[in-house]
């Protein structure tokens, strides 16, 4: 130990008695080459940032796999969320409808299966009266994401219930508009030059974290009269609904509400000829659930 310390002691003993000894700043580089050499060794603050862009990494660059302690995914392939196929079923309305001493049932659901950008979509809506299907609309669509919160849809539609069945080619868009309006617009082309348009918009107003008020409006237009199904051309039916639900869980919520429907134009004439009311206000009660 004594032999190891002796040279340092000797150097300290020969140092001049300068009060600024050990605090001298290095001399500034005089030329561009001197500045570059200083930058390579980290010896100066005047660094050439252009030399840091692109090129091969320095020999002492850190291995990115070192962050995981040398482990990687091995034979496993990294798959992000948009690469997984998922599915969901939303029963928006499953309800009992009460109007003028008459009780019936109705349903409205939507299901999908697929990925973020492409998925199969099933829509079904209808009414049941006296154990028989009074009217039904079923659509099987391919949905493709065209923007954030918006899907374009293309497929087929089948109308059942009273009267002859009808088939349509369906196309439209569905998404979330600004201010959180859920909007759906669809056009249909059928046999014998038939065409139709359906517009639907809904909004969810959170009165509390569990109590939700949902207004909704829907309008149906037809390009050609269809007396066998009691439909006239133009605006055939306009509906508005207001439902108040209590979410016991986010996935399950009973509700009560009021539903108003008004037939228009020649569709109104067909309804009156069949002994039906052109305008109807109904009380509804049911459940909404999804998984």
Short mmCIF file of C-alpha atoms in Angstrom, two decimals:
data_model
loop_
_atom_site.label_atom_id
_atom_site.label_comp_id
_atom_site.label_asym_id
_atom_site.label_seq_id
_atom_site.Cartn_x
_atom_site.Cartn_y
_atom_site.Cartn_z
CA UNK A 1 0.00 0.00 0.00
CA UNK A 2 2.89 2.43 0.85
CA UNK A 3 4.56 1.74 -2.52
CA UNK A 4 1.33 2.40 -4.38
CA UNK A 5 0.77 5.81 -2.85
CA UNK A 6 4.33 7.13 -3.09
CA UNK A 7 4.19 8.49 -6.75
CA UNK A 8 1.00 10.47 -6.06
CA UNK A 9 2.52 11.92 -2.92
CA UNK A 10 5.61 12.89 -4.85
CA UNK A 11 3.53 14.60 -7.62
CA UNK A 12 1.53 16.53 -5.00
CA UNK A 13 4.75 17.65 -3.35
CA UNK A 14 6.13 19.05 -6.66
CA UNK A 15 2.96 21.04 -7.60
CA UNK A 16 3.27 24.86 -7.60
CA UNK A 17 1.46 26.87 -4.99
CA UNK A 18 -1.08 28.23 -7.52
CA UNK A 19 -4.53 28.95 -5.90
CA UNK A 20 -6.25 28.16 -9.27
CA UNK A 21 -4.43 24.88 -9.82
CA UNK A 22 -6.89 22.12 -10.98
CA UNK A 23 -9.56 24.63 -12.18
CA UNK A 24 -8.05 25.56 -15.55
CA UNK A 25 -10.56 25.34 -18.51
CA UNK A 26 -9.47 23.51 -21.68
CA UNK A 27 -8.49 25.72 -24.58
CA UNK A 28 -11.19 26.27 -27.26
CA UNK A 29 -10.62 24.43 -30.55
CA UNK A 30 -9.11 26.74 -33.11
CA UNK A 31 -10.32 25.05 -36.36
CA UNK A 32 -13.36 23.11 -37.71
CA UNK A 33 -11.38 19.86 -37.54
CA UNK A 34 -10.55 20.58 -33.94
CA UNK A 35 -14.26 21.15 -33.20
CA UNK A 36 -15.16 17.83 -34.84
CA UNK A 37 -12.57 16.00 -32.83
CA UNK A 38 -13.85 17.63 -29.67
CA UNK A 39 -17.43 16.60 -30.53
CA UNK A 40 -16.41 12.96 -31.14
CA UNK A 41 -14.82 12.78 -27.72
CA UNK A 42 -17.57 14.75 -25.96
CA UNK A 43 -15.07 17.33 -24.97
CA UNK A 44 -17.03 20.46 -26.12
CA UNK A 45 -20.56 21.89 -26.22
CA UNK A 46 -20.35 22.99 -29.90
CA UNK A 47 -21.62 19.70 -31.48
CA UNK A 48 -22.30 19.07 -35.17
CA UNK A 49 -25.95 17.82 -35.07
CA UNK A 50 -25.94 17.01 -38.80
CA UNK A 51 -23.47 14.18 -38.31
CA UNK A 52 -25.93 12.47 -35.91
CA UNK A 53 -28.65 11.89 -38.59
CA UNK A 54 -28.74 8.51 -40.38
CA UNK A 55 -25.80 6.27 -41.03
CA UNK A 56 -24.67 3.24 -39.10
CA UNK A 57 -25.15 3.12 -35.34
CA UNK A 58 -22.06 3.66 -33.24
CA UNK A 59 -20.26 0.49 -32.19
CA UNK A 60 -21.25 1.04 -28.59
CA UNK A 61 -25.02 1.57 -29.38
CA UNK A 62 -27.36 -0.09 -26.93
CA UNK A 63 -29.04 -3.32 -27.98
CA UNK A 64 -32.85 -2.67 -28.05
CA UNK A 65 -33.50 -6.22 -26.84
CA UNK A 66 -31.51 -5.44 -23.73
CA UNK A 67 -34.63 -3.69 -22.34
CA UNK A 68 -36.26 -7.12 -21.92
CA UNK A 69 -33.17 -8.64 -20.43
CA UNK A 70 -32.31 -10.35 -23.69
CA UNK A 71 -35.72 -12.01 -24.13
CA UNK A 72 -37.82 -11.62 -27.32
CA UNK A 73 -41.10 -13.08 -28.65
CA UNK A 74 -39.35 -16.16 -30.02
CA UNK A 75 -41.69 -18.21 -32.24
CA UNK A 76 -44.71 -16.17 -31.08
CA UNK A 77 -45.99 -13.52 -33.52
CA UNK A 78 -46.95 -10.13 -32.13
CA UNK A 79 -50.67 -9.48 -32.88
CA UNK A 80 -52.27 -6.16 -32.07
CA UNK A 81 -55.92 -5.57 -31.18
CA UNK A 82 -57.04 -4.83 -34.75
CA UNK A 83 -55.83 -8.27 -35.84
CA UNK A 84 -58.18 -10.20 -33.54
CA UNK A 85 -61.70 -11.25 -34.54
CA UNK A 86 -64.26 -10.24 -31.93
CA UNK A 87 -68.04 -10.28 -31.69
CA UNK A 88 -70.88 -8.50 -29.90
CA UNK A 89 -74.66 -8.65 -29.59
CA UNK A 90 -76.72 -5.61 -28.59
CA UNK A 91 -80.44 -6.11 -27.97
CA UNK A 92 -81.48 -2.47 -28.01
CA UNK A 93 -85.16 -3.15 -27.43
CA UNK A 94 -86.94 -6.28 -26.24
CA UNK A 95 -90.23 -4.91 -25.05
CA UNK A 96 -93.95 -5.15 -24.46
CA UNK A 97 -96.02 -2.53 -26.29
CA UNK A 98 -99.32 -1.32 -24.89
CA UNK A 99 -101.82 0.81 -26.83
CA UNK A 100 -105.62 1.15 -26.75
CA UNK A 101 -106.29 -1.99 -24.75
CA UNK A 102 -104.01 -3.97 -27.00
CA UNK A 103 -100.71 -5.59 -26.11
CA UNK A 104 -98.00 -6.74 -28.50
CA UNK A 105 -94.24 -7.25 -28.54
CA UNK A 106 -91.29 -5.75 -30.39
CA UNK A 107 -87.56 -6.31 -30.78
CA UNK A 108 -84.60 -4.43 -32.18
CA UNK A 109 -81.11 -5.92 -32.13
CA UNK A 110 -77.75 -5.67 -33.81
CA UNK A 111 -74.85 -8.12 -33.79
CA UNK A 112 -71.43 -8.09 -35.41
CA UNK A 113 -68.41 -10.32 -35.75
CA UNK A 114 -65.05 -9.46 -37.24
CA UNK A 115 -62.14 -7.08 -36.88
CA UNK A 116 -61.74 -3.34 -36.53
CA UNK A 117 -61.83 -2.57 -40.24
CA UNK A 118 -64.04 -5.36 -41.63
CA UNK A 119 -66.89 -7.17 -39.96
CA UNK A 120 -70.17 -8.99 -40.60
CA UNK A 121 -73.21 -7.13 -39.25
CA UNK A 122 -76.68 -8.49 -38.51
CA UNK A 123 -79.61 -6.13 -37.89
CA UNK A 124 -83.11 -7.28 -37.01
CA UNK A 125 -86.20 -5.31 -36.06
CA UNK A 126 -89.81 -6.37 -35.89
CA UNK A 127 -93.13 -6.62 -34.09
CA UNK A 128 -95.03 -9.65 -32.84
CA UNK A 129 -98.79 -9.57 -32.31
CA UNK A 130 -100.92 -12.46 -31.12
CA UNK A 131 -98.00 -14.86 -31.45
CA UNK A 132 -97.52 -14.02 -35.12
CA UNK A 133 -94.87 -11.95 -36.81
CA UNK A 134 -96.60 -8.73 -37.84
CA UNK A 135 -93.64 -7.07 -39.51
CA UNK A 136 -89.91 -7.77 -39.65
CA UNK A 137 -86.81 -6.28 -41.22
CA UNK A 138 -83.61 -8.35 -41.24
CA UNK A 139 -80.32 -7.22 -42.75
CA UNK A 140 -77.03 -9.05 -43.25
CA UNK A 141 -74.25 -6.61 -44.08
CA UNK A 142 -70.54 -6.27 -44.56
CA UNK A 143 -69.24 -3.29 -42.61
CA UNK A 144 -65.99 -1.53 -43.45
CA UNK A 145 -64.48 1.28 -41.40
CA UNK A 146 -64.10 4.41 -43.54
CA UNK A 147 -63.30 6.92 -40.79
CA UNK A 148 -63.05 7.14 -37.04
CA UNK A 149 -66.42 6.01 -35.60
CA UNK A 150 -67.95 5.50 -39.09
CA UNK A 151 -68.62 2.33 -41.10
CA UNK A 152 -69.86 1.91 -44.64
CA UNK A 153 -72.20 -1.07 -45.01
CA UNK A 154 -73.25 -3.21 -47.95
CA UNK A 155 -75.47 -6.30 -47.99
CA UNK A 156 -79.00 -7.59 -48.28
CA UNK A 157 -82.30 -6.93 -46.51
CA UNK A 158 -85.32 -9.15 -46.13
CA UNK A 159 -88.79 -7.90 -45.16
CA UNK A 160 -91.23 -10.42 -43.69
CA UNK A 161 -94.45 -10.44 -41.75
CA UNK A 162 -97.83 -9.52 -43.16
CA UNK A 163 -98.01 -9.36 -46.94
CA UNK A 164 -95.55 -10.78 -49.45
CA UNK A 165 -91.88 -10.93 -48.54
CA UNK A 166 -89.53 -8.42 -50.12
CA UNK A 167 -85.81 -8.58 -50.81
CA UNK A 168 -83.46 -5.63 -51.12
CA UNK A 169 -79.86 -4.77 -51.79
CA UNK A 170 -78.79 -2.57 -48.90
CA UNK A 171 -76.06 0.06 -48.61
CA UNK A 172 -75.45 2.88 -46.17
CA UNK A 173 -73.38 4.33 -43.36
CA UNK A 174 -73.54 4.05 -39.60
CA UNK A 175 -71.55 5.90 -37.00
CA UNK A 176 -71.21 8.44 -34.25
CA UNK A 177 -71.75 12.03 -35.38
CA UNK A 178 -70.37 15.11 -33.57
CA UNK A 179 -72.02 15.79 -30.20
CA UNK A 180 -72.48 12.02 -29.72
CA UNK A 181 -75.46 11.44 -32.00
CA UNK A 182 -75.75 7.84 -33.17
CA UNK A 183 -76.73 8.07 -36.83
CA UNK A 184 -77.72 5.47 -39.37
CA UNK A 185 -78.66 6.12 -43.02
CA UNK A 186 -79.40 3.31 -45.47
CA UNK A 187 -80.65 3.05 -49.03
CA UNK A 188 -82.29 -0.02 -50.57
CA UNK A 189 -82.93 -1.28 -54.10
CA UNK A 190 -85.49 -4.04 -54.68
CA UNK A 191 -87.34 -5.88 -57.41
CA UNK A 192 -89.57 -4.13 -59.96
CA UNK A 193 -87.74 -0.83 -59.55
CA UNK A 194 -88.47 -0.48 -55.85
CA UNK A 195 -86.29 1.77 -53.75
CA UNK A 196 -86.32 2.83 -50.12
CA UNK A 197 -84.49 5.06 -47.68
CA UNK A 198 -84.32 4.75 -43.89
CA UNK A 199 -82.92 7.38 -41.51
CA UNK A 200 -82.38 6.78 -37.81
CA UNK A 201 -80.82 8.96 -35.11
CA UNK A 202 -80.55 8.50 -31.35
CA UNK A 203 -78.92 10.26 -28.43
CA UNK A 204 -78.11 9.13 -24.90
CA UNK A 205 -78.50 11.68 -22.13
CA UNK A 206 -76.92 10.55 -18.85
CA UNK A 207 -79.10 11.91 -16.04
CA UNK A 208 -76.92 10.02 -13.58
CA UNK A 209 -74.25 7.37 -13.97
CA UNK A 210 -76.99 4.70 -14.19
CA UNK A 211 -80.12 6.57 -15.35
CA UNK A 212 -80.09 7.21 -19.10
CA UNK A 213 -82.70 9.01 -21.19
CA UNK A 214 -82.66 8.06 -24.87
CA UNK A 215 -84.65 10.03 -27.49
CA UNK A 216 -84.79 8.51 -30.95
CA UNK A 217 -86.35 9.38 -34.30
CA UNK A 218 -86.78 7.29 -37.43
CA UNK A 219 -88.15 8.00 -40.91
CA UNK A 220 -88.90 5.63 -43.79
CA UNK A 221 -89.29 6.61 -47.43
CA UNK A 222 -90.26 4.51 -50.44
CA UNK A 223 -89.73 5.35 -54.08
CA UNK A 224 -92.63 3.25 -55.36
CA UNK A 225 -96.01 2.32 -53.92
CA UNK A 226 -96.50 -1.25 -52.73
CA UNK A 227 -100.22 -1.79 -52.01
CA UNK A 228 -99.71 -5.46 -51.08
CA UNK A 229 -97.70 -4.33 -48.06
CA UNK A 230 -99.72 -1.18 -47.45
CA UNK A 231 -96.95 1.21 -48.44
CA UNK A 232 -97.23 4.38 -50.51
CA UNK A 233 -94.49 6.33 -52.22
CA UNK A 234 -92.67 9.15 -50.44
CA UNK A 235 -92.55 9.48 -46.67
CA UNK A 236 -94.47 6.47 -45.38
CA UNK A 237 -93.82 6.54 -41.66
CA UNK A 238 -92.27 8.86 -39.10
CA UNK A 239 -91.57 7.70 -35.57
CA UNK A 240 -90.21 9.17 -32.36
CA UNK A 241 -89.48 7.44 -29.07
CA UNK A 242 -88.32 8.33 -25.60
CA UNK A 243 -87.00 5.61 -23.31
CA UNK A 244 -85.68 5.91 -19.79
CA UNK A 245 -83.48 3.05 -18.64
CA UNK A 246 -81.74 2.17 -15.43
CA UNK A 247 -78.44 0.37 -15.92
CA UNK A 248 -78.21 -2.22 -13.16
CA UNK A 249 -75.04 -3.10 -14.97
CA UNK A 250 -73.74 -1.49 -18.13
CA UNK A 251 -74.68 -4.71 -19.90
CA UNK A 252 -78.24 -4.97 -18.54
CA UNK A 253 -80.87 -2.25 -18.16
CA UNK A 254 -84.67 -2.37 -17.83
CA UNK A 255 -86.54 0.61 -19.24
CA UNK A 256 -89.91 2.27 -19.75
CA UNK A 257 -90.88 4.70 -22.47
CA UNK A 258 -93.29 6.10 -24.94
CA UNK A 259 -93.37 5.44 -28.67
CA UNK A 260 -95.14 7.60 -31.25
CA UNK A 261 -95.70 6.59 -34.89
CA UNK A 262 -97.35 8.56 -37.67
CA UNK A 263 -98.14 7.16 -41.11
CA UNK A 264 -98.09 9.60 -43.98
CA UNK A 265 -99.33 10.02 -47.55
CA UNK A 266 -100.76 7.03 -49.32
CA UNK A 267 -99.51 4.76 -46.54
CA UNK A 268 -101.95 6.59 -44.25
CA UNK A 269 -104.75 5.89 -46.73
CA UNK A 270 -103.88 2.19 -46.82
CA UNK A 271 -103.92 2.07 -43.00
CA UNK A 272 -107.31 3.76 -42.72
CA UNK A 273 -108.75 1.44 -45.38
CA UNK A 274 -107.56 -1.54 -43.31
CA UNK A 275 -109.25 -0.14 -40.19
CA UNK A 276 -106.01 0.93 -38.54
CA UNK A 277 -105.10 4.27 -37.01
CA UNK A 278 -102.76 6.51 -38.98
CA UNK A 279 -101.24 7.79 -35.74
CA UNK A 280 -100.50 5.76 -32.65
CA UNK A 281 -98.98 6.52 -29.26
CA UNK A 282 -97.85 3.52 -27.25
CA UNK A 283 -96.35 2.78 -23.89
CA UNK A 284 -93.41 0.42 -23.85
CA UNK A 285 -91.50 -1.50 -21.19
CA UNK A 286 -88.61 -3.87 -21.72
CA UNK A 287 -84.95 -4.62 -21.28
CA UNK A 288 -81.78 -3.61 -23.06
CA UNK A 289 -78.75 -5.85 -22.82
CA UNK A 290 -75.50 -6.58 -24.61
CA UNK A 291 -72.47 -8.79 -24.37
#
